[in-house]
Every structure is written in C-alpha cells, then in structure tokens.
Short mmCIF file of C-alpha atoms in Angstrom, two decimals:
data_model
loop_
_atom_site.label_atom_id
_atom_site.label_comp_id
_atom_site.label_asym_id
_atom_site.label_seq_id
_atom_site.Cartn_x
_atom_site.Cartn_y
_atom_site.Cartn_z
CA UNK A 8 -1.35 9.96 0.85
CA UNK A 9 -4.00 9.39 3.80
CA UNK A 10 -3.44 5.38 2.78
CA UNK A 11 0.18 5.91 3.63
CA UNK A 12 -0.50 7.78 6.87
CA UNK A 13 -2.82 5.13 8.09
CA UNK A 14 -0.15 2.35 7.17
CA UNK A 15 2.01 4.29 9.09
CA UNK A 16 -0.60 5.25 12.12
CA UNK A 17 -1.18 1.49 12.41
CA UNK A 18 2.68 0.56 12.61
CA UNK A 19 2.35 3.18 15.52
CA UNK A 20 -0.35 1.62 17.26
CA UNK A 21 1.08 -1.61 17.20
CA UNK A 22 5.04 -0.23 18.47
CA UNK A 23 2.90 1.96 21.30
CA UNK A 24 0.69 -1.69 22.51
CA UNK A 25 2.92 -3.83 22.22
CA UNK A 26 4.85 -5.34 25.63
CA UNK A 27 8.26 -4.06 26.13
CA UNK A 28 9.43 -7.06 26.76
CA UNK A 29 9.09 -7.80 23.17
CA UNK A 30 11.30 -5.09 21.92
CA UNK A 31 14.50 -5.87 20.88
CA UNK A 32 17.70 -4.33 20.13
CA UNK A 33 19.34 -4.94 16.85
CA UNK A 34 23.09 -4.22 15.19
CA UNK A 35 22.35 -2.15 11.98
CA UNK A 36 24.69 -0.52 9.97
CA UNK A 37 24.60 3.59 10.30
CA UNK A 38 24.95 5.02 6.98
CA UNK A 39 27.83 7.72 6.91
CA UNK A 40 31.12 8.05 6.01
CA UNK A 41 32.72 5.03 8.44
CA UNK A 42 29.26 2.81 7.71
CA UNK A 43 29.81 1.49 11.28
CA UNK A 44 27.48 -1.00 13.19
CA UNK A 45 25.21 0.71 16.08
CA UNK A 46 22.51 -1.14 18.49
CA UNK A 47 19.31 0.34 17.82
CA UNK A 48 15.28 -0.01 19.31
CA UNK A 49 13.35 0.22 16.07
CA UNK A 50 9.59 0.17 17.68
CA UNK A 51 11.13 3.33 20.40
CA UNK A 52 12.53 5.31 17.38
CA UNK A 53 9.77 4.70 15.10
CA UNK A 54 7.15 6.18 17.58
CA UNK A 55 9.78 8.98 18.91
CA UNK A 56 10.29 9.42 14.86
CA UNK A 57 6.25 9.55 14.45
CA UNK A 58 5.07 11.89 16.91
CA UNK A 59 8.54 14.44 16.72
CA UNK A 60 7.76 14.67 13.01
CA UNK A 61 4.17 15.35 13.49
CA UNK A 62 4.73 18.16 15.76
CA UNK A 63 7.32 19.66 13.24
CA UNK A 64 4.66 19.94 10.36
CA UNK A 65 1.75 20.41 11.89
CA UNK A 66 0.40 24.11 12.90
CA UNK A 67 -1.48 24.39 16.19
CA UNK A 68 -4.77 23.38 14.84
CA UNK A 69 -3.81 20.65 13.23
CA UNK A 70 -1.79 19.42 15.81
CA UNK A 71 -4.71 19.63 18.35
CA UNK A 72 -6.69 17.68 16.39
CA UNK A 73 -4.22 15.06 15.58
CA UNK A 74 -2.93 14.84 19.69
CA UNK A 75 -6.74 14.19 20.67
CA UNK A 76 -7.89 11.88 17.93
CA UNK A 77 -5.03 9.81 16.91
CA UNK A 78 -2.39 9.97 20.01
CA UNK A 79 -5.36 9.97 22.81
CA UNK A 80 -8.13 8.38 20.79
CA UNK A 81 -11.00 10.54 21.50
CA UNK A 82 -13.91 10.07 19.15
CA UNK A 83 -15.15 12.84 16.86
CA UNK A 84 -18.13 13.62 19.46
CA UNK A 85 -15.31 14.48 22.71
CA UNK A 86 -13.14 16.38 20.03
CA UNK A 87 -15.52 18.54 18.55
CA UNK A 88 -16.38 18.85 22.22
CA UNK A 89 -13.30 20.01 23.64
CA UNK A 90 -11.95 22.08 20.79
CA UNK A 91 -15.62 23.71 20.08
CA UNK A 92 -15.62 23.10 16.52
CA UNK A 93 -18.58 21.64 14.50
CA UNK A 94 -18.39 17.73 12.85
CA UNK A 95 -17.52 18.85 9.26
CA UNK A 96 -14.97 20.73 10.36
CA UNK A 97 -13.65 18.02 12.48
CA UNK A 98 -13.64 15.19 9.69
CA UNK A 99 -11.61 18.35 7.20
CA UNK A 100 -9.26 18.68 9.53
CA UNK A 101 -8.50 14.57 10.19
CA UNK A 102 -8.44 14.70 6.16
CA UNK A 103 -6.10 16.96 5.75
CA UNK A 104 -3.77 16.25 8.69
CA UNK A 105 -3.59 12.43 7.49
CA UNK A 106 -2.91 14.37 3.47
CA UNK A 107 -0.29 16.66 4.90
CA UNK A 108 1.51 13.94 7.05
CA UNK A 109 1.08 11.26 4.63
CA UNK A 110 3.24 13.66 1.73
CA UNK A 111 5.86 14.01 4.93
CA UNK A 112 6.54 11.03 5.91
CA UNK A 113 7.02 9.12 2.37
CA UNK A 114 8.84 12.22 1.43
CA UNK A 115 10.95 13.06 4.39
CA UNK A 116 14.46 12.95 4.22
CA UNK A 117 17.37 11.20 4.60
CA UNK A 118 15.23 8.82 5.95
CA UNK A 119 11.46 8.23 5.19
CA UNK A 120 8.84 6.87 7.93
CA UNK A 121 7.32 5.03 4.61
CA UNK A 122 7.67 2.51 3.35
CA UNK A 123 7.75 0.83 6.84
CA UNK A 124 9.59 -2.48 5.32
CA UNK A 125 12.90 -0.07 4.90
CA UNK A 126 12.68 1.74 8.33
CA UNK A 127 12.35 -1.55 10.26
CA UNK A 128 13.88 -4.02 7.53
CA UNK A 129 17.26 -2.49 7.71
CA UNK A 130 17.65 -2.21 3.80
CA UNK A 131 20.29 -0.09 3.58
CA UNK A 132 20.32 1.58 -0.06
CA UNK A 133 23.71 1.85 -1.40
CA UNK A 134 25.14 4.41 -3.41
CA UNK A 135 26.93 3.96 -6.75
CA UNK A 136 30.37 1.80 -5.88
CA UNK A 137 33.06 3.58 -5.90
CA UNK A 138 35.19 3.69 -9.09
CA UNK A 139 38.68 1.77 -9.02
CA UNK A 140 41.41 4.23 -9.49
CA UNK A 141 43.34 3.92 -13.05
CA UNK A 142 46.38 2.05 -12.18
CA UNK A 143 49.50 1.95 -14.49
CA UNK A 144 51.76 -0.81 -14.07
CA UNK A 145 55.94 0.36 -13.82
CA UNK A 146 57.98 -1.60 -16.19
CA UNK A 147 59.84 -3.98 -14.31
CA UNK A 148 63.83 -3.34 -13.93
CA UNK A 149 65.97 -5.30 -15.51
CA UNK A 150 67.56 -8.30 -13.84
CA UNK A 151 70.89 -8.09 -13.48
CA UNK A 152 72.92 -11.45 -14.02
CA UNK A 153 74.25 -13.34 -10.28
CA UNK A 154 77.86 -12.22 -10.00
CA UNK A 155 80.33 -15.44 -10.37
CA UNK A 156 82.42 -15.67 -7.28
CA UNK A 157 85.79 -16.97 -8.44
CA UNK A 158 87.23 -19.52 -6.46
#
C-alpha cells in the first residue's frame, strides 16, 4: 500500500511542478446515465482529487504530518521540530499515513486515484451491454388481390 501511495505522491509532484502552460484540456466521456462528453484538466483534478481526499481520511495528527512533510516538504529534523514529537514517532506516523492513504486511494470509489493509467488514460470501464429486448415478429396480413377496373 505505501508503494501505491508513493506512485501516486510522485504523479502529484510532477502535476504540482509542472508549467501550466503544459496543461491541457481534454473531451472525455462522463460516465452516467446520458454518457455525455465534458472538457476536463486532468493534472488540476488529480491534485484537487489528492489533497481533498487526504484531508477526508486523515485525523489531525496525521494530517499534520502529511501537510508538513509531503505537501510543504519539510525534512524529518523541521517536523519533529515544529510538531515536538521525537524521530521514531515521526517515521510511524509517515508509515502509516502513506498505509492508510495508499488502502484509500486504490480503494476509493466510484473512481480510484490508483491505478494512475485509468484516472489520466480515460479508460472508461463499461458495464455489461445491455440485453436486446425479445422481439416477436406479427404475421404479415394477407395481400389482397389488385381490383380489375372494368373498362
């Protein structure tokens, strides 16, 4: 699980550096009942998507730790530092919040933040296709014969 969140802190890092120039806009499809087309920024709503989902899960603590070391990037020594909290308790913490968000964001649903080749891919899974509806043919009506006009 802490593989998974460090795939997905990279993917983070890289969406947060990157120029804005660079982003784009795409046309995906929206899943739903009218599966229309929308325009979407994939590197904004993967790091809106990232932190919004880390602030849901996490308890005060935990998020604390994970603002200063992985959103900020303060080493251990400027953590333990500013939260007053000794180095082994530091590195448990990091362990489990990368464990605990790791399990959330390959399992969170409708839409995971792993694996990253779906969220910015645009894969869209499809559900079982519809069954055609049993249709019964009508016997066709007789054909009357042309009337003879009589001259």
């Amino acid at each position: 699980m802490r593989a998974i969140f460090r795939a997905c802190y990279a993917r983070f890092r890289y969406c947060v550096t990157k120029e804005k120039y660079m982003s784009k806009v795409t046309l995906t499809f929206c899943a739903g009942k009218d599966r229309r087309l929308t325009w979407v920024r994939k590197d904004e709503d993967y790091v809106a998507d990232f932190c919004l989902v880390s602030r849901r899960t996490l308890d005060d603590f935990e998020y604390k730790v994970f603002r200063y070391h992985f959103l900020l990037g303060a080493d251990w020594r400027l953590c333990c530092r500013q939260m007053k909290i000794d180095r082994g308790t530091f590195f448990h913490a990091v362990y489990r919040v990368e464990q605990k968000l790791g399990w959330i964001f390959r399992d969170l649903e409708p839409y995971s933040l792993y694996p990253l080749d779906e969220y910015f891919g645009g894969t869209i899974r499809k559900a079982a296709p519809p069954s055609t509806p049993f249709v019964t043919e009508l016997p066709k009506p007789p054909v009357a014969p042309p009337l003879l006009k009589i001259a």
